[in-house]
Amino acid sequence: MLYHIFPLVRFLSLLSVLTFAVSSRIPLVSSRQATDADFFNPLLNGGSMLDQVPGVLGEPLNVIISAQSSPDVLTLGGIINFAKAIGFSTECLGIHSGAPQSANLGDGNGWVNQTIELREDYGDSVLGTCLESLIGGNHFRVFVQNGTEHPTGALFLAVSTEENVTEGHTTAPDGYDTGRDLFSAGAINSGGTTSFGGTTYSTAGVNMTGLIQPGSTGIEDGIATDGIVTLLTVTIV
């Protein structure tokens, strides 16, 4: 293993920048350790934990939905519904602007374009992402580890907060780490129980190091990351 586990304590450092009371909403953390059953480490087979923006730089794959999650969560419809349960939805009116990003998850597929991109919906799963497109917010891209060499089914997410449209939707300062933490908080807070469309989820998470090099080398917009990857296991209850 190249990664190490420790609690999701970084939320404490966000108290000064978040607008809601995190102090009473510290996430619950799973006591178990990550294993090869959760995902295959892309670095062990020529893959990367940075996706590829058109060009030479990339964004960190900073959240992984474990292959040990409920199978329905790992489908396209499943991740969309789970996203809606934690405050994200599909893009405004189904319109996507900009070129897709790609990732090599070391599963034998090589570089493959993102499966879908989902955006913060500000409490409105129908039109809320139109607001995100204007004022900015959190968003994430989904990549599936399903190649013939390592078909785990795990979902690798590139999560980040972005600036508003007048700033060209550039990544916000500390946007990779903040995006990851806010995404994880939405899934794990309230005892890890969320729901949407008649489906209820229980989510547990651990933080891992050793998969992404801390710093800004190779990262889009030159924004440094702390190198933490959050592993979430999402169970339908």
mmCIF file of C-alpha atoms in Angstrom:
data_model
loop_
_atom_site.group_PDB
_atom_site.id
_atom_site.type_symbol
_atom_site.label_atom_id
_atom_site.label_comp_id
_atom_site.label_asym_id
_atom_site.label_seq_id
_atom_site.Cartn_x
_atom_site.Cartn_y
_atom_site.Cartn_z
ATOM 1 C CA MET A 1 0.000 0.000 0.000
ATOM 2 C CA LEU A 2 1.195 3.539 -0.793
ATOM 3 C CA TYR A 3 -1.476 5.280 1.219
ATOM 4 C CA HIS A 4 -2.048 5.899 4.905
ATOM 5 C CA ILE A 5 -5.252 6.548 6.813
ATOM 6 C CA PHE A 6 -6.067 9.262 9.322
ATOM 7 C CA PRO A 7 -9.278 10.965 10.526
ATOM 8 C CA LEU A 8 -11.125 13.688 8.654
ATOM 9 C CA VAL A 9 -9.819 16.416 10.948
ATOM 10 C CA ARG A 10 -9.131 19.056 8.322
ATOM 11 C CA PHE A 11 -12.662 20.414 8.754
ATOM 12 C CA LEU A 12 -11.502 22.022 11.983
ATOM 13 C CA SER A 13 -9.118 24.201 9.985
ATOM 14 C CA LEU A 14 -11.988 25.424 7.790
ATOM 15 C CA LEU A 15 -13.942 27.000 10.645
ATOM 16 C CA SER A 16 -12.738 30.468 9.731
ATOM 17 C CA VAL A 17 -13.797 30.236 6.088
ATOM 18 C CA LEU A 18 -17.044 28.284 6.093
ATOM 19 C CA THR A 19 -20.280 30.176 6.565
ATOM 20 C CA PHE A 20 -22.055 27.453 8.530
ATOM 21 C CA ALA A 21 -21.369 26.054 11.979
ATOM 22 C CA VAL A 22 -19.024 23.161 11.391
ATOM 23 C CA SER A 23 -18.180 22.948 15.095
ATOM 24 C CA SER A 24 -21.409 21.070 15.777
ATOM 25 C CA ARG A 25 -21.208 19.007 12.592
ATOM 26 C CA ILE A 26 -17.828 17.252 12.710
ATOM 27 C CA PRO A 27 -18.052 14.243 10.352
ATOM 28 C CA LEU A 28 -18.146 10.689 11.584
ATOM 29 C CA VAL A 29 -15.190 8.643 10.405
ATOM 30 C CA SER A 30 -15.041 4.924 9.712
ATOM 31 C CA SER A 31 -12.609 3.026 11.927
ATOM 32 C CA ARG A 32 -11.745 0.533 9.188
ATOM 33 C CA GLN A 33 -8.672 0.725 6.982
ATOM 34 C CA ALA A 34 -8.707 1.072 3.205
ATOM 35 C CA THR A 35 -7.952 -2.153 1.329
ATOM 36 C CA ASP A 36 -7.442 -3.308 -2.246
ATOM 37 C CA ALA A 37 -11.162 -4.137 -2.282
ATOM 38 C CA ASP A 38 -11.953 -0.408 -2.160
ATOM 39 C CA PHE A 39 -10.091 0.525 -5.352
ATOM 40 C CA PHE A 40 -6.978 -0.323 -7.330
ATOM 41 C CA ASN A 41 -4.163 2.176 -6.901
ATOM 42 C CA PRO A 42 -3.680 3.718 -10.382
ATOM 43 C CA LEU A 43 -0.026 4.459 -9.629
ATOM 44 C CA LEU A 44 0.747 0.734 -9.610
ATOM 45 C CA ASN A 45 -0.145 0.267 -13.285
ATOM 46 C CA GLY A 46 0.873 3.379 -15.180
ATOM 47 C CA GLY A 47 -2.082 5.492 -14.109
ATOM 48 C CA SER A 48 -2.258 8.868 -12.416
ATOM 49 C CA MET A 49 -4.081 10.503 -9.525
ATOM 50 C CA LEU A 50 -4.285 13.688 -11.575
ATOM 51 C CA ASP A 51 -6.755 13.847 -14.410
ATOM 52 C CA GLN A 52 -5.784 15.648 -17.598
ATOM 53 C CA VAL A 53 -7.164 19.004 -18.621
ATOM 54 C CA PRO A 54 -6.743 19.575 -22.377
ATOM 55 C CA GLY A 55 -3.056 20.457 -22.386
ATOM 56 C CA VAL A 56 -0.449 19.198 -19.931
ATOM 57 C CA LEU A 57 -1.841 19.943 -16.467
ATOM 58 C CA GLY A 58 -4.510 18.168 -14.445
ATOM 59 C CA GLU A 59 -6.806 18.248 -11.436
ATOM 60 C CA PRO A 60 -6.405 15.947 -8.422
ATOM 61 C CA LEU A 61 -8.663 12.914 -8.121
ATOM 62 C CA ASN A 62 -9.279 13.791 -4.504
ATOM 63 C CA VAL A 63 -12.358 11.712 -3.625
ATOM 64 C CA ILE A 64 -12.899 8.000 -4.272
ATOM 65 C CA ILE A 65 -16.260 6.244 -3.913
ATOM 66 C CA SER A 66 -15.242 2.791 -2.724
ATOM 67 C CA ALA A 67 -15.969 -0.318 -4.776
ATOM 68 C CA GLN A 68 -17.390 -1.692 -1.516
ATOM 69 C CA SER A 69 -20.255 0.780 -1.762
ATOM 70 C CA SER A 70 -23.691 -0.561 -2.662
ATOM 71 C CA PRO A 71 -23.584 -1.652 -6.332
ATOM 72 C CA ASP A 72 -26.417 0.681 -7.323
ATOM 73 C CA VAL A 73 -24.411 3.677 -6.102
ATOM 74 C CA LEU A 74 -21.639 2.863 -8.576
ATOM 75 C CA THR A 75 -23.895 3.175 -11.636
ATOM 76 C CA LEU A 76 -24.434 6.397 -13.580
ATOM 77 C CA GLY A 77 -27.971 6.797 -12.269
ATOM 78 C CA GLY A 78 -26.788 5.848 -8.804
ATOM 79 C CA ILE A 79 -24.060 8.460 -8.514
ATOM 80 C CA ILE A 80 -26.426 11.115 -9.870
ATOM 81 C CA ASN A 81 -29.026 10.280 -7.216
ATOM 82 C CA PHE A 82 -26.411 10.198 -4.455
ATOM 83 C CA ALA A 83 -25.096 13.540 -5.686
ATOM 84 C CA LYS A 84 -28.587 15.007 -5.391
ATOM 85 C CA ALA A 85 -28.773 13.688 -1.826
ATOM 86 C CA ILE A 86 -25.723 15.772 -0.884
ATOM 87 C CA GLY A 87 -26.495 18.958 -2.781
ATOM 88 C CA PHE A 88 -25.364 18.418 -6.379
ATOM 89 C CA SER A 89 -27.192 17.840 -9.642
ATOM 90 C CA THR A 90 -26.689 17.554 -13.389
ATOM 91 C CA GLU A 91 -25.569 20.570 -15.368
ATOM 92 C CA CYS A 92 -27.836 23.518 -16.087
ATOM 93 C CA LEU A 93 -30.486 22.454 -18.613
ATOM 94 C CA GLY A 94 -28.208 19.560 -19.570
ATOM 95 C CA ILE A 95 -25.745 21.928 -21.246
ATOM 96 C CA HIS A 96 -22.002 21.384 -20.789
ATOM 97 C CA SER A 97 -19.486 23.981 -21.888
ATOM 98 C CA GLY A 98 -15.806 23.320 -22.207
ATOM 99 C CA ALA A 99 -13.840 20.253 -23.232
ATOM 100 C CA PRO A 100 -14.082 17.105 -21.095
ATOM 101 C CA GLN A 101 -11.175 16.052 -18.928
ATOM 102 C CA SER A 102 -9.708 12.545 -18.995
ATOM 103 C CA ALA A 103 -8.127 10.190 -16.458
ATOM 104 C CA ASN A 104 -5.958 7.089 -16.500
ATOM 105 C CA LEU A 105 -6.998 4.949 -13.537
ATOM 106 C CA GLY A 106 -4.464 2.199 -14.185
ATOM 107 C CA ASP A 107 -7.243 -0.236 -15.032
ATOM 108 C CA GLY A 108 -6.117 -0.969 -18.585
ATOM 109 C CA ASN A 109 -8.344 1.574 -20.308
ATOM 110 C CA GLY A 110 -5.684 4.253 -20.643
ATOM 111 C CA TRP A 111 -6.884 7.862 -20.738
ATOM 112 C CA VAL A 112 -10.695 8.002 -20.768
ATOM 113 C CA ASN A 113 -12.964 11.053 -20.732
ATOM 114 C CA GLN A 114 -15.054 11.870 -17.693
ATOM 115 C CA THR A 115 -18.343 10.028 -17.372
ATOM 116 C CA ILE A 116 -20.308 13.025 -16.103
ATOM 117 C CA GLU A 117 -19.875 16.375 -14.383
ATOM 118 C CA LEU A 118 -22.154 17.451 -11.538
ATOM 119 C CA ARG A 119 -22.520 20.836 -9.876
ATOM 120 C CA GLU A 120 -23.680 22.279 -6.587
ATOM 121 C CA ASP A 121 -27.424 22.875 -6.823
ATOM 122 C CA TYR A 122 -28.033 25.316 -3.964
ATOM 123 C CA GLY A 123 -31.061 23.372 -2.756
ATOM 124 C CA ASP A 124 -32.804 23.118 -6.133
ATOM 125 C CA SER A 125 -32.071 19.845 -7.939
ATOM 126 C CA VAL A 126 -33.806 21.065 -11.112
ATOM 127 C CA LEU A 127 -32.435 24.560 -11.755
ATOM 128 C CA GLY A 128 -29.928 25.156 -8.960
ATOM 129 C CA THR A 129 -26.924 24.278 -11.087
ATOM 130 C CA CYS A 130 -27.804 27.213 -13.351
ATOM 131 C CA LEU A 131 -27.083 29.424 -10.345
ATOM 132 C CA GLU A 132 -23.783 27.622 -9.784
ATOM 133 C CA SER A 133 -22.851 28.308 -13.387
ATOM 134 C CA LEU A 134 -23.297 32.028 -12.662
ATOM 135 C CA ILE A 135 -21.947 32.525 -9.146
ATOM 136 C CA GLY A 136 -19.589 29.572 -8.872
ATOM 137 C CA GLY A 137 -19.496 26.860 -6.231
ATOM 138 C CA ASN A 138 -18.545 23.232 -5.857
ATOM 139 C CA HIS A 139 -18.512 20.714 -8.692
ATOM 140 C CA PHE A 140 -17.001 17.346 -9.547
ATOM 141 C CA ARG A 141 -16.142 15.071 -12.453
ATOM 142 C CA VAL A 142 -16.651 11.301 -12.329
ATOM 143 C CA PHE A 143 -14.288 8.655 -13.696
ATOM 144 C CA VAL A 144 -15.046 4.918 -13.442
ATOM 145 C CA GLN A 145 -12.360 2.303 -12.767
ATOM 146 C CA ASN A 146 -13.752 -0.423 -15.018
ATOM 147 C CA GLY A 147 -10.953 -1.544 -17.341
ATOM 148 C CA THR A 148 -10.363 -5.223 -18.046
ATOM 149 C CA GLU A 149 -7.181 -5.329 -15.948
ATOM 150 C CA HIS A 150 -8.688 -3.874 -12.763
ATOM 151 C CA PRO A 151 -12.479 -3.583 -13.055
ATOM 152 C CA THR A 152 -13.152 -2.560 -9.452
ATOM 153 C CA GLY A 153 -16.075 -0.277 -10.273
ATOM 154 C CA ALA A 154 -14.762 2.389 -7.893
ATOM 155 C CA LEU A 155 -15.548 5.989 -8.816
ATOM 156 C CA PHE A 156 -12.714 8.519 -8.840
ATOM 157 C CA LEU A 157 -13.870 12.115 -8.472
ATOM 158 C CA ALA A 158 -12.086 15.368 -9.269
ATOM 159 C CA VAL A 159 -13.759 17.809 -6.883
ATOM 160 C CA SER A 160 -13.120 21.548 -6.697
ATOM 161 C CA THR A 161 -14.761 24.866 -5.992
ATOM 162 C CA GLU A 162 -14.759 27.375 -8.821
ATOM 163 C CA GLU A 163 -15.114 31.124 -9.219
ATOM 164 C CA ASN A 164 -18.097 32.861 -10.812
ATOM 165 C CA VAL A 165 -18.661 33.296 -14.525
ATOM 166 C CA THR A 166 -17.028 36.733 -14.624
ATOM 167 C CA GLU A 167 -13.816 35.082 -13.376
ATOM 168 C CA GLY A 168 -14.059 32.479 -16.125
ATOM 169 C CA HIS A 169 -14.910 29.618 -13.762
ATOM 170 C CA THR A 170 -11.285 29.334 -12.696
ATOM 171 C CA THR A 171 -10.558 27.196 -9.661
ATOM 172 C CA ALA A 172 -10.974 29.124 -6.414
ATOM 173 C CA PRO A 173 -7.955 29.646 -4.122
ATOM 174 C CA ASP A 174 -7.458 26.363 -2.218
ATOM 175 C CA GLY A 175 -10.325 25.143 -4.396
ATOM 176 C CA TYR A 176 -9.223 21.512 -4.658
ATOM 177 C CA ASP A 177 -8.883 20.891 -0.927
ATOM 178 C CA THR A 178 -11.922 22.994 -0.034
ATOM 179 C CA GLY A 179 -14.062 21.315 -2.698
ATOM 180 C CA ARG A 180 -13.084 17.868 -1.429
ATOM 181 C CA ASP A 181 -13.789 18.791 2.185
ATOM 182 C CA LEU A 182 -17.182 20.350 1.458
ATOM 183 C CA PHE A 183 -18.184 17.358 -0.677
ATOM 184 C CA SER A 184 -17.201 14.952 2.101
ATOM 185 C CA ALA A 185 -18.943 17.055 4.738
ATOM 186 C CA GLY A 186 -22.179 16.923 2.764
ATOM 187 C CA ALA A 187 -21.975 13.139 2.641
ATOM 188 C CA ILE A 188 -20.837 12.426 6.195
ATOM 189 C CA ASN A 189 -22.440 15.117 8.356
ATOM 190 C CA SER A 190 -25.764 14.406 10.067
ATOM 191 C CA GLY A 191 -24.478 10.994 11.080
ATOM 192 C CA GLY A 192 -23.668 10.081 7.503
ATOM 193 C CA THR A 193 -27.341 9.662 6.556
ATOM 194 C CA THR A 194 -28.674 11.430 3.457
ATOM 195 C CA SER A 195 -31.541 10.742 1.086
ATOM 196 C CA PHE A 196 -33.067 11.699 -2.237
ATOM 197 C CA GLY A 197 -35.814 10.299 -4.442
ATOM 198 C CA GLY A 198 -36.826 7.635 -1.944
ATOM 199 C CA THR A 199 -33.284 6.274 -1.500
ATOM 200 C CA THR A 200 -31.431 6.669 1.798
ATOM 201 C CA TYR A 201 -27.654 6.466 2.078
ATOM 202 C CA SER A 202 -25.271 5.832 4.942
ATOM 203 C CA THR A 203 -21.766 7.124 4.232
ATOM 204 C CA ALA A 204 -18.495 6.584 6.079
ATOM 205 C CA GLY A 205 -15.138 8.048 5.142
ATOM 206 C CA VAL A 206 -11.425 8.008 5.795
ATOM 207 C CA ASN A 207 -8.627 10.256 4.569
ATOM 208 C CA MET A 208 -5.583 8.839 2.793
ATOM 209 C CA THR A 209 -2.123 10.179 2.017
ATOM 210 C CA GLY A 210 0.499 8.830 -0.364
ATOM 211 C CA LEU A 211 -1.594 8.880 -3.529
ATOM 212 C CA ILE A 212 -1.127 12.535 -4.492
ATOM 213 C CA GLN A 213 2.058 14.520 -3.974
ATOM 214 C CA PRO A 214 1.367 17.640 -1.863
ATOM 215 C CA GLY A 215 2.032 20.909 -3.666
ATOM 216 C CA SER A 216 1.169 22.332 -7.065
ATOM 217 C CA THR A 217 3.381 20.346 -9.450
ATOM 218 C CA GLY A 218 1.381 19.366 -12.532
ATOM 219 C CA ILE A 219 -1.850 20.826 -11.150
ATOM 220 C CA GLU A 220 -4.158 23.078 -13.158
ATOM 221 C CA ASP A 221 -4.071 26.781 -12.267
ATOM 222 C CA GLY A 222 -0.990 26.217 -10.078
ATOM 223 C CA ILE A 223 -3.161 25.753 -6.990
ATOM 224 C CA ALA A 224 -1.484 23.630 -4.342
ATOM 225 C CA THR A 225 -3.168 20.676 -2.652
ATOM 226 C CA ASP A 226 -2.405 19.017 0.668
ATOM 227 C CA GLY A 227 -2.311 15.624 -1.076
ATOM 228 C CA ILE A 228 -5.205 14.128 0.879
ATOM 229 C CA VAL A 229 -7.638 11.792 -0.889
ATOM 230 C CA THR A 230 -10.929 11.017 0.857
ATOM 231 C CA LEU A 231 -12.339 7.502 0.514
ATOM 232 C CA LEU A 232 -16.119 7.285 0.948
ATOM 233 C CA THR A 233 -18.102 4.079 1.302
ATOM 234 C CA VAL A 234 -21.755 4.715 0.447
ATOM 235 C CA THR A 235 -24.328 2.130 1.501
ATOM 236 C CA ILE A 236 -27.990 2.150 0.544
ATOM 237 C CA VAL A 237 -30.071 1.435 3.641
#
